[in-house]
mmCIF file of C-alpha atoms and ligand atoms in Angstrom:
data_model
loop_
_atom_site.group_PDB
_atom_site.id
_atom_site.type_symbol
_atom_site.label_atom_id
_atom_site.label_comp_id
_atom_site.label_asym_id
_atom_site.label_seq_id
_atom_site.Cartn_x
_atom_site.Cartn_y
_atom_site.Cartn_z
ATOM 1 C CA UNK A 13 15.445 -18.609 19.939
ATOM 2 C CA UNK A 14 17.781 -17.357 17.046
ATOM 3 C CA UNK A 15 21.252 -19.338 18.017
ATOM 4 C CA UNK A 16 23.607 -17.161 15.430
ATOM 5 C CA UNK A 17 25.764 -14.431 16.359
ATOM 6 C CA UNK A 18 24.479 -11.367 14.787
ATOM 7 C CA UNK A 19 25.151 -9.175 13.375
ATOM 8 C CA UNK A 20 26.911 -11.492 10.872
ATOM 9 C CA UNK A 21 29.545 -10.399 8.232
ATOM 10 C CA UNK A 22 28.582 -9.699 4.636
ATOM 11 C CA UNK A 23 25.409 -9.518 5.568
ATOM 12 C CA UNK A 24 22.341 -6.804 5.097
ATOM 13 C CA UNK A 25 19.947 -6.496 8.148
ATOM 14 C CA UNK A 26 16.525 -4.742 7.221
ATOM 15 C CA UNK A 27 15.429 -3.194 10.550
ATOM 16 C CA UNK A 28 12.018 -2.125 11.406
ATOM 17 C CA UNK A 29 11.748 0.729 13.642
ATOM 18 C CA UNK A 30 9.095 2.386 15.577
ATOM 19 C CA UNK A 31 6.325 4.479 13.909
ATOM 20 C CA UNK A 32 5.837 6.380 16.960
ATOM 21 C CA UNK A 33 6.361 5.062 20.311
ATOM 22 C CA UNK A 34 10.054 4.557 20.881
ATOM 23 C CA UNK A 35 8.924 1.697 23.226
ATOM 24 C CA UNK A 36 8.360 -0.883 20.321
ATOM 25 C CA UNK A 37 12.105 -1.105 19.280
ATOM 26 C CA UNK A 38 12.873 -4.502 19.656
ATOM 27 C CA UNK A 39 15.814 -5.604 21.473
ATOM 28 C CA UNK A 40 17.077 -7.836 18.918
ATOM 29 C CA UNK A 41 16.674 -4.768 16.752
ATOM 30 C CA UNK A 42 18.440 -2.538 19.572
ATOM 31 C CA UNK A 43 21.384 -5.159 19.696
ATOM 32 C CA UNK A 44 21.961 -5.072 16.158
ATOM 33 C CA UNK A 45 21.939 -1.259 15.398
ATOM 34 C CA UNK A 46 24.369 -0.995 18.346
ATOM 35 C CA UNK A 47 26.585 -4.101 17.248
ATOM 36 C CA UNK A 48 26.183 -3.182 12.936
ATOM 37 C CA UNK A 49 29.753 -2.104 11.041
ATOM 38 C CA UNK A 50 27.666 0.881 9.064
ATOM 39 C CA UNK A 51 23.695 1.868 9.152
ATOM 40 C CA UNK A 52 21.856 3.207 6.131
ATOM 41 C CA UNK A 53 19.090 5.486 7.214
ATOM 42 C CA UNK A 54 16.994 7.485 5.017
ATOM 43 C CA UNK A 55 17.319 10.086 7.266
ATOM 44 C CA UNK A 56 20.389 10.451 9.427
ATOM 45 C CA UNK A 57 19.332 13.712 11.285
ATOM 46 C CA UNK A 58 16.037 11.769 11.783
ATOM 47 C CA UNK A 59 17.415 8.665 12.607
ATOM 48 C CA UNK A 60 20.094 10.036 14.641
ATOM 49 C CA UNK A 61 17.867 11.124 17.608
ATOM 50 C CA UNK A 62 16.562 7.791 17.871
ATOM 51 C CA UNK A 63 20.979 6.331 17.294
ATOM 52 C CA UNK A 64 22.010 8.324 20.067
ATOM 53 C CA UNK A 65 19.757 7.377 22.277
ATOM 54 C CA UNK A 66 20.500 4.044 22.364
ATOM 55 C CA UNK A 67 24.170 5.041 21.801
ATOM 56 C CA UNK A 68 25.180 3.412 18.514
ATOM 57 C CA UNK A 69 28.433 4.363 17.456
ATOM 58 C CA UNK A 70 28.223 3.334 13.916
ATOM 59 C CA UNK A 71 28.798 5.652 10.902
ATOM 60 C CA UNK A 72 25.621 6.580 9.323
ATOM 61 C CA UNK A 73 25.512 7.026 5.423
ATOM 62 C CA UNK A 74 22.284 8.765 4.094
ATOM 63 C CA UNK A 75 20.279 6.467 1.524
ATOM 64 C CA UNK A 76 16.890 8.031 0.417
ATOM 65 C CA UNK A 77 15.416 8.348 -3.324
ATOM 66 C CA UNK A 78 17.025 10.669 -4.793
ATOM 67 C CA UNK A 79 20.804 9.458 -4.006
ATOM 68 C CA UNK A 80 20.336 5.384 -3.743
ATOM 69 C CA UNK A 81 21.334 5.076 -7.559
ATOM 70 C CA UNK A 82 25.292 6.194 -6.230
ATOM 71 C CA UNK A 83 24.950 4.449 -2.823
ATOM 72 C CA UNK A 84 24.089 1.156 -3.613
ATOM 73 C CA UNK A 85 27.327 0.414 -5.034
ATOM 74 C CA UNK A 86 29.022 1.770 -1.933
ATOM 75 C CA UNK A 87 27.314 0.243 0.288
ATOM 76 C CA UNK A 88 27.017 -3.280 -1.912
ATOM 77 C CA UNK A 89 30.994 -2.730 -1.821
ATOM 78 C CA UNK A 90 31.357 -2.700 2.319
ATOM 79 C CA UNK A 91 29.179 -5.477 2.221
ATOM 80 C CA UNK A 92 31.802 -7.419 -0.046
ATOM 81 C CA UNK A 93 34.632 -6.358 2.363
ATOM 82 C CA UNK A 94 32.707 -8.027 4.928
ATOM 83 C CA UNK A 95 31.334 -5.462 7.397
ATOM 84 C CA UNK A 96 27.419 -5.999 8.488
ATOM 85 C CA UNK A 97 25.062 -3.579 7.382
ATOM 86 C CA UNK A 98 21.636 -2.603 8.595
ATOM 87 C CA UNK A 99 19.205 -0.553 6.919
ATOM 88 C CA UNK A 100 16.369 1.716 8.615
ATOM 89 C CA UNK A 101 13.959 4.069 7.241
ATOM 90 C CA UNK A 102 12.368 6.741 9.490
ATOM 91 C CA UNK A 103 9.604 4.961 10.933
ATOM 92 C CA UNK A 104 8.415 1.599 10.530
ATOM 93 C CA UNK A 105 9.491 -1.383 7.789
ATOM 94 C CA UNK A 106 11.936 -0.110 5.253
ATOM 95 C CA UNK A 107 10.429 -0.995 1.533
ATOM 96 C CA UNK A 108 7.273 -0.386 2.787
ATOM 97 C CA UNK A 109 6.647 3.225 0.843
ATOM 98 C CA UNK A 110 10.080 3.853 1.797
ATOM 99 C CA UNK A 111 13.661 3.478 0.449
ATOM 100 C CA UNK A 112 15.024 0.022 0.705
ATOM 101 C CA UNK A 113 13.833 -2.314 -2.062
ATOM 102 C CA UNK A 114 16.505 -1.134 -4.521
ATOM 103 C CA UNK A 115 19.591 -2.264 -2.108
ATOM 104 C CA UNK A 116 17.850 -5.481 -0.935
ATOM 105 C CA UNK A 117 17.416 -6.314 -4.622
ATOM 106 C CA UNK A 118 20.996 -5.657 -5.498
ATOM 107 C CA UNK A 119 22.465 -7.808 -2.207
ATOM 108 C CA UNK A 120 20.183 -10.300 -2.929
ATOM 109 C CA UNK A 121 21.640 -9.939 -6.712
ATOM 110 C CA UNK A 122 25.366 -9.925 -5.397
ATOM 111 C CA UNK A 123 24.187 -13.251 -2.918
ATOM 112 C CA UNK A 124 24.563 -11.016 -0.065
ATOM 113 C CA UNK A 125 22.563 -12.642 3.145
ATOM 114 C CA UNK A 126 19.709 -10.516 3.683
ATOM 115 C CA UNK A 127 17.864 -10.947 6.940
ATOM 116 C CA UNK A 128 14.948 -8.322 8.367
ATOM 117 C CA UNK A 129 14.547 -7.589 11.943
ATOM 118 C CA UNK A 130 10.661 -7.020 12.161
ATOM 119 C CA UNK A 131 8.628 -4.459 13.333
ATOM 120 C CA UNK A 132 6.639 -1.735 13.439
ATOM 121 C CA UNK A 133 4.315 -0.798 10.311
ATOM 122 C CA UNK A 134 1.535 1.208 10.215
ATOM 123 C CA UNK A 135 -0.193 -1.072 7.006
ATOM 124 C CA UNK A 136 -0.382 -3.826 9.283
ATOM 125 C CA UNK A 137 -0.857 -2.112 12.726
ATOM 126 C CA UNK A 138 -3.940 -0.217 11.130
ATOM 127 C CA UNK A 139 -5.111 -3.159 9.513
ATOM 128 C CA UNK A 140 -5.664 -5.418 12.804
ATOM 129 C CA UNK A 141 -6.799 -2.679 14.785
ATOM 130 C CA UNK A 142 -9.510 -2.020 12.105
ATOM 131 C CA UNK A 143 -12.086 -4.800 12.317
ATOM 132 C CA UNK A 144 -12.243 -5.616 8.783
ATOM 133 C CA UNK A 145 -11.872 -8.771 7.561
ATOM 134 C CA UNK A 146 -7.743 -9.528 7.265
ATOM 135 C CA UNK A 147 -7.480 -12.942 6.050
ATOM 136 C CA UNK A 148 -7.189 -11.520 2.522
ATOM 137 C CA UNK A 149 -5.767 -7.928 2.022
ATOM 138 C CA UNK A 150 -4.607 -5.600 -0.411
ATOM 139 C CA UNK A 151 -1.609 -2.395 0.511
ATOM 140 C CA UNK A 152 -2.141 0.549 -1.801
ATOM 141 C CA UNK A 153 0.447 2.899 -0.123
ATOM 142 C CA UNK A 154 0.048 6.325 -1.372
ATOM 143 C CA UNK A 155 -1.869 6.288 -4.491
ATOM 144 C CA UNK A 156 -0.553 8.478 -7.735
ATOM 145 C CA UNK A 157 -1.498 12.306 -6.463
ATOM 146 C CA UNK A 158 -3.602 12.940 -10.184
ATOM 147 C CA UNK A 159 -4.643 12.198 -13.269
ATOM 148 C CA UNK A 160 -5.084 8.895 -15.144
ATOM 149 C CA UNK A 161 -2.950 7.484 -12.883
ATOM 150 C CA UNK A 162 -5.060 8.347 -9.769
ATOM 151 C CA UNK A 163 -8.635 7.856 -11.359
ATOM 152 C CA UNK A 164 -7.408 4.217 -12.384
ATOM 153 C CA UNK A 165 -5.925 3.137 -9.069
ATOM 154 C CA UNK A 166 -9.334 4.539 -7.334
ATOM 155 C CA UNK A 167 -11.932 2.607 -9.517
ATOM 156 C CA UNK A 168 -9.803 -0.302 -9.279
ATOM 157 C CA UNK A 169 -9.705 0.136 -5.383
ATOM 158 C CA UNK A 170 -13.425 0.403 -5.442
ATOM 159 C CA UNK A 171 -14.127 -2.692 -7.019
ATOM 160 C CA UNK A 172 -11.598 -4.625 -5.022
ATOM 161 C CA UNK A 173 -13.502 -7.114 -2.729
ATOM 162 C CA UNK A 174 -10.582 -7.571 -0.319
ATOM 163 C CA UNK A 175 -9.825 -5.061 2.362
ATOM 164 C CA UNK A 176 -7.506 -2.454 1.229
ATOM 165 C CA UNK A 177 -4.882 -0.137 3.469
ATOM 166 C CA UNK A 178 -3.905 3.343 1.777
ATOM 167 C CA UNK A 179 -1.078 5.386 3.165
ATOM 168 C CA UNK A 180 -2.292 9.398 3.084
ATOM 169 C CA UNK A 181 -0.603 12.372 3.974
ATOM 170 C CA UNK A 182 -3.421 14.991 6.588
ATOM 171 C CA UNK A 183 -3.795 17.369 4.345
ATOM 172 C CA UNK A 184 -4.506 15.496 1.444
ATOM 173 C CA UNK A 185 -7.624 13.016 3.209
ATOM 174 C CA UNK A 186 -10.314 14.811 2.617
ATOM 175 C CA UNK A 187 -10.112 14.929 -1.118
ATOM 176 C CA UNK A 188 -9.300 11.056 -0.731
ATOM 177 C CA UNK A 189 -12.094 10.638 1.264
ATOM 178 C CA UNK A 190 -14.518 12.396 -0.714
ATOM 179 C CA UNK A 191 -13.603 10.169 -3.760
ATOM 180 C CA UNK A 192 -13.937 7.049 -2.226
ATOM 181 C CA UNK A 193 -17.471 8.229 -1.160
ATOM 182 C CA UNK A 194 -18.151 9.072 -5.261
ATOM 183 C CA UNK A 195 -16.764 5.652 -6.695
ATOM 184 C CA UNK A 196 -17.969 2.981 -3.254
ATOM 185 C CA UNK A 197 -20.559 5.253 -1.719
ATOM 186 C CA UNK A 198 -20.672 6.579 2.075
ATOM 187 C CA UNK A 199 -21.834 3.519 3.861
ATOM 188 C CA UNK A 200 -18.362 1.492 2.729
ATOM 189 C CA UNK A 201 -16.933 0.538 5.893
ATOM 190 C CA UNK A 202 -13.584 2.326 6.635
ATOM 191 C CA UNK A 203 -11.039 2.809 9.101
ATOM 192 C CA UNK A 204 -8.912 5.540 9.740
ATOM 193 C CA UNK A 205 -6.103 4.932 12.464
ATOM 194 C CA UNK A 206 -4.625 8.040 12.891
ATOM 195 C CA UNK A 207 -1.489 8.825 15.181
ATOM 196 C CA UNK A 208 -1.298 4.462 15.864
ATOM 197 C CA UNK A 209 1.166 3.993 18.745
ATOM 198 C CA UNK A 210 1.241 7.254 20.119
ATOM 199 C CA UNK A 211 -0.312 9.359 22.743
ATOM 200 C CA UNK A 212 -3.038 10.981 20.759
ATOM 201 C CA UNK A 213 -3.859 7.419 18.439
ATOM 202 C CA UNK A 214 -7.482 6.910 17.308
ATOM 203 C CA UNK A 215 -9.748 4.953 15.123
ATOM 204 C CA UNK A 216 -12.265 7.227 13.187
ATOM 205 C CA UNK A 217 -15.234 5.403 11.574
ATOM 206 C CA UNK A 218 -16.873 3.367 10.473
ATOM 207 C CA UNK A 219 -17.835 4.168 7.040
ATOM 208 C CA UNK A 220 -16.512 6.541 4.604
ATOM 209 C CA UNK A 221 -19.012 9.053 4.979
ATOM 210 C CA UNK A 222 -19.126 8.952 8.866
ATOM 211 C CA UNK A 223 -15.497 9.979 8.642
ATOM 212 C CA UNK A 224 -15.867 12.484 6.235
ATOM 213 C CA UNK A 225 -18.294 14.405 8.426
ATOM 214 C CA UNK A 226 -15.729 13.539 11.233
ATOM 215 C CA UNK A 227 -12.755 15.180 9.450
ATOM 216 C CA UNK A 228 -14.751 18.303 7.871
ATOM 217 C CA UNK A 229 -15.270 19.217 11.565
ATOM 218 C CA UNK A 230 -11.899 18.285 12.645
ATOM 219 C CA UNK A 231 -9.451 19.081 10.675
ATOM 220 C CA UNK A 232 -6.875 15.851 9.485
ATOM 221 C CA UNK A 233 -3.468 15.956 11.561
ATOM 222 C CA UNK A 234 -0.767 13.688 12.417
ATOM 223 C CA UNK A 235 -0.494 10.345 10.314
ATOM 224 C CA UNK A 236 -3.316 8.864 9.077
ATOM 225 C CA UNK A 237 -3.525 4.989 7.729
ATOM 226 C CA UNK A 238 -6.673 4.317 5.540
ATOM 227 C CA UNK A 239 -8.222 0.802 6.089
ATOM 228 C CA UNK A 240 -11.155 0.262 3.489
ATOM 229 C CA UNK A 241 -13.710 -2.852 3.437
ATOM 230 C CA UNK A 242 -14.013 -4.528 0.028
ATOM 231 C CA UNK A 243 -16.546 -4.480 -2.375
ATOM 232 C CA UNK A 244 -19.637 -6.559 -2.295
ATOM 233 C CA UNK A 245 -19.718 -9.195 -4.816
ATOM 234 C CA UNK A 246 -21.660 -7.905 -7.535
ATOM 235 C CA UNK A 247 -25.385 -9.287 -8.141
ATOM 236 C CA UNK A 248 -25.818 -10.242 -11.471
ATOM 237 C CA UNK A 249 -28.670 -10.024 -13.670
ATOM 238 C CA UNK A 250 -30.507 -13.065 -15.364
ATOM 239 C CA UNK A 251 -32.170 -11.907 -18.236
ATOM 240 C CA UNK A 252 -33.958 -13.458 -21.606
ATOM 241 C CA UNK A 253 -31.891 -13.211 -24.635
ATOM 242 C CA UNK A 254 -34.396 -10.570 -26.234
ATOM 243 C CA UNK A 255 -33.409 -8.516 -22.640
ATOM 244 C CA UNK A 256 -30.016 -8.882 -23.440
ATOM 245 C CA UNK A 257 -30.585 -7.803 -26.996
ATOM 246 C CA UNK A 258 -32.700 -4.711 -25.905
ATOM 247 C CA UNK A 259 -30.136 -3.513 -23.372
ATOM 248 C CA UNK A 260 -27.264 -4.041 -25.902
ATOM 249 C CA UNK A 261 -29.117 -2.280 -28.778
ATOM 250 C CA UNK A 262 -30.048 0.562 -26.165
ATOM 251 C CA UNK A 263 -25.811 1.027 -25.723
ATOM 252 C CA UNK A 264 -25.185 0.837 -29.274
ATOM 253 C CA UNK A 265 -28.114 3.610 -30.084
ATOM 254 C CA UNK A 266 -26.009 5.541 -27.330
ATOM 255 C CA UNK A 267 -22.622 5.650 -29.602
ATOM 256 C CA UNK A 268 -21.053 2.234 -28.835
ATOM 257 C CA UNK A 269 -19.882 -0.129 -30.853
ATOM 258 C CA UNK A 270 -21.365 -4.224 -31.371
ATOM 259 C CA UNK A 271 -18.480 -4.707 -29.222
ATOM 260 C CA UNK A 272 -18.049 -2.330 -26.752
ATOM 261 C CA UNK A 273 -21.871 -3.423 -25.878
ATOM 262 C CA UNK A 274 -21.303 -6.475 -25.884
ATOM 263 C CA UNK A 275 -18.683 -6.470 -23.580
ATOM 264 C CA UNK A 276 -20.801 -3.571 -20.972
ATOM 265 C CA UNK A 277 -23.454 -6.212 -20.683
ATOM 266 C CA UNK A 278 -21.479 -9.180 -19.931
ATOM 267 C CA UNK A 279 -20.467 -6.898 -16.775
ATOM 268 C CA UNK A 280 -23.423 -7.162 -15.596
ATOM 269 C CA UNK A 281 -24.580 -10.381 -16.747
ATOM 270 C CA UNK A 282 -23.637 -14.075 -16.256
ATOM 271 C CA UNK A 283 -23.079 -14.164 -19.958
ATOM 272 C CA UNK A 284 -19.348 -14.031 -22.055
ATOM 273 C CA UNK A 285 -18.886 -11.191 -24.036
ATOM 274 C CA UNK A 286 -18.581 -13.965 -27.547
ATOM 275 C CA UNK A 287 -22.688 -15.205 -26.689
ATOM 276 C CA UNK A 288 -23.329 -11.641 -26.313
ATOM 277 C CA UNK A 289 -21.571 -10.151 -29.306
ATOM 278 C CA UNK A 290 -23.117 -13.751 -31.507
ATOM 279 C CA UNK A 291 -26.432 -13.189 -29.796
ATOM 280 C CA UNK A 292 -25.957 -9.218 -31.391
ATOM 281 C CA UNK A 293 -24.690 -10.583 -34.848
ATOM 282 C CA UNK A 294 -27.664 -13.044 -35.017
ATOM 283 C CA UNK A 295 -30.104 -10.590 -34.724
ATOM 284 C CA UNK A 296 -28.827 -8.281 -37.085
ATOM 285 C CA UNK A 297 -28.703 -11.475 -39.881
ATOM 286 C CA UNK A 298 -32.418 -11.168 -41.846
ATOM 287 C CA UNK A 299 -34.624 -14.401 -41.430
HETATM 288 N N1 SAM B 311 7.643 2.412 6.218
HETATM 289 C C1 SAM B 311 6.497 2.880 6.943
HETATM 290 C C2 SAM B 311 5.726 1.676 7.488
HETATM 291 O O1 SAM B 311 6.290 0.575 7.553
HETATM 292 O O2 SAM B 311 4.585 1.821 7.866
HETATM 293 C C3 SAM B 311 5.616 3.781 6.118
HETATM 294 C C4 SAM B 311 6.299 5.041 5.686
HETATM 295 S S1 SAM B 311 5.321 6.085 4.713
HETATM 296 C C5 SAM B 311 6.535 7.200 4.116
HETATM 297 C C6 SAM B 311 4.492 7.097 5.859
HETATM 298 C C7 SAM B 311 2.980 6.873 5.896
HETATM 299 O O3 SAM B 311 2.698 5.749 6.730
HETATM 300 C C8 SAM B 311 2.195 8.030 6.522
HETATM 301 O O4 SAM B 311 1.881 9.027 5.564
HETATM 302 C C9 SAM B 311 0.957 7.330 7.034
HETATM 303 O O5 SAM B 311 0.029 7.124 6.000
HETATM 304 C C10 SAM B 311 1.531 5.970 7.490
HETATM 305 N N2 SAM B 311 1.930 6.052 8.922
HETATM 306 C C11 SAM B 311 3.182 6.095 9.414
HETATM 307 N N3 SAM B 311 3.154 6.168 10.754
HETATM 308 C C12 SAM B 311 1.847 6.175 11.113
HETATM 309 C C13 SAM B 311 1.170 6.246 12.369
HETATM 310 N N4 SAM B 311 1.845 6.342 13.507
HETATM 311 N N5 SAM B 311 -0.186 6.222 12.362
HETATM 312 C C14 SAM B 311 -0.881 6.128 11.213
HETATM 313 N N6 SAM B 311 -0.284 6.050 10.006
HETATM 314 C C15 SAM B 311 1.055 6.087 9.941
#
């Protein structure tokens, strides 16, 4: 049982709030957004719906992206006069791809108390309603929408051997989908909890290709969470050095250099790339 009075003075509350079903408000969480001196929400029309139903009287002040550059000082400054703040984000854990990290980082910085309220969030909600191993996960969020950027984050995804949750927006899944078939083929396990906490929720799976035949039929709406199993250690290959030397001399034929073979094989091999690259050099040296 948490003895102190809150909400406390001076001090930053980061409040999670449902991601659907109003229900999972907490009442700690209800107390302190009715009981708060100000509330940053990244929303206020949003959040507003869900204020005045529980009829919080506090001022709201707007904090999203684009504005929490010229906020943070405000709000760091209310703070300092010693009114309680709590900070919400439209659904679920603020931070969590969502405004908030900047102004915990500056009260922190300013030795402002920060304390979160938990709740809701759909990384966590989809990831123990998946069935894939959780003792060791990775959170993605939304991944960079193209480029470099994108193909980088998606090979490194596929090679990850933990689980891994991705946030995606419906109209954007299949594409996602059909890459994550390309780079960890269709019989990866995956998860998609779509619509979690609400009336229409629903786990589609359980590989990548069974829901990609599941979404080309029905079309992707409402939120979708992405829950992917990791990759399978990789088998690697024992060969004889004059294997290793064929296979390297094949790559270096292709265009690459002593190096960049070297370094390709010991990928796939239980060797370094230095025995490789001396193995190389050694061969190349006449008798
Ligand atoms: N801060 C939020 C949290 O703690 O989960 C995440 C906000 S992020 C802007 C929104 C993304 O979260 C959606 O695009 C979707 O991927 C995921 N999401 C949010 N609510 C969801 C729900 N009810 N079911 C499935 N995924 C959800």
């Amino acid at each position: 049982m948490n003895k102190r009075l809150e909400p406390e003075a001076c001090v930053l509350y980061v409040i999670g709030t449902p991601i659907g079903n109003l229900g999972d408000l907490s009442p700690r969480a209800r107390y302190v957004l009715k009981n708060v001196s100000a509330i940053a929400c990244e929303d206020t029309r949003h959040s507003g719906q869900l204020l005045s139903s529980l009829e919080v009287r506090a001022p709201l002040f707007s904090f999203h992206r684009h504005n929490a550059k010229s906020r943070i000082p405000k709000l760091i400054s209310l703070l300092k006069k010693g009114e309680s703040i709590a900070l919400i984000s439209d659904a679920g854990l603020p931070g969590i791809s969502d405004p908030g990290e900047e102004l915990i980082a500056e009260a922190r910085k300013s030795n402002h108390e920060v304390i979160c309220i938990p709740g809701p969030c759909a990384a966590t909600t989809a990831l123990v309603s998946s069935g894939l191993p959780c003792d060791r996960f990775c959170f993605e969020g939304f991944l960079p929408s193209k480029g470099t950027a994108r193909k980088d984050r998606l090979n490194n995804i596929s090679n990850e051997p933990r689980t891994t949750v991705i946030y995606e927006a419906p109209h954007r899944l299949l594409k996602l989908l059909s890459e994550l078939a390309d780079l960890c083929g269709s019989e990866r396990p995956l998860q998609v909890a779509r619509e979690l906490t609400k009336l229409h929720e629903e786990q589609i799976g359980p590989t990548i290709g069974a829901a990609l035949k599941h979404f080309l039929i029905n079309k992707p709406l409402g939120e979708c969470t992405l829950v992917l199993g990791g990759a399978k250690p990789k088998v690697l290959e024992e060969l004889s050095n004059s294997e290793l030397l064929a296979k390297m001399k094949i790559l270096i034929e292709e265009g690459l250099s002593a190096s960049e073979a070297a370094k390709k094989v010991a990928q796939s091999s239980q060797h370094s790339k230095r025995f490789l690259y001396e193995l190389l050099h050694k061969s190349f040296i006449p008798e």
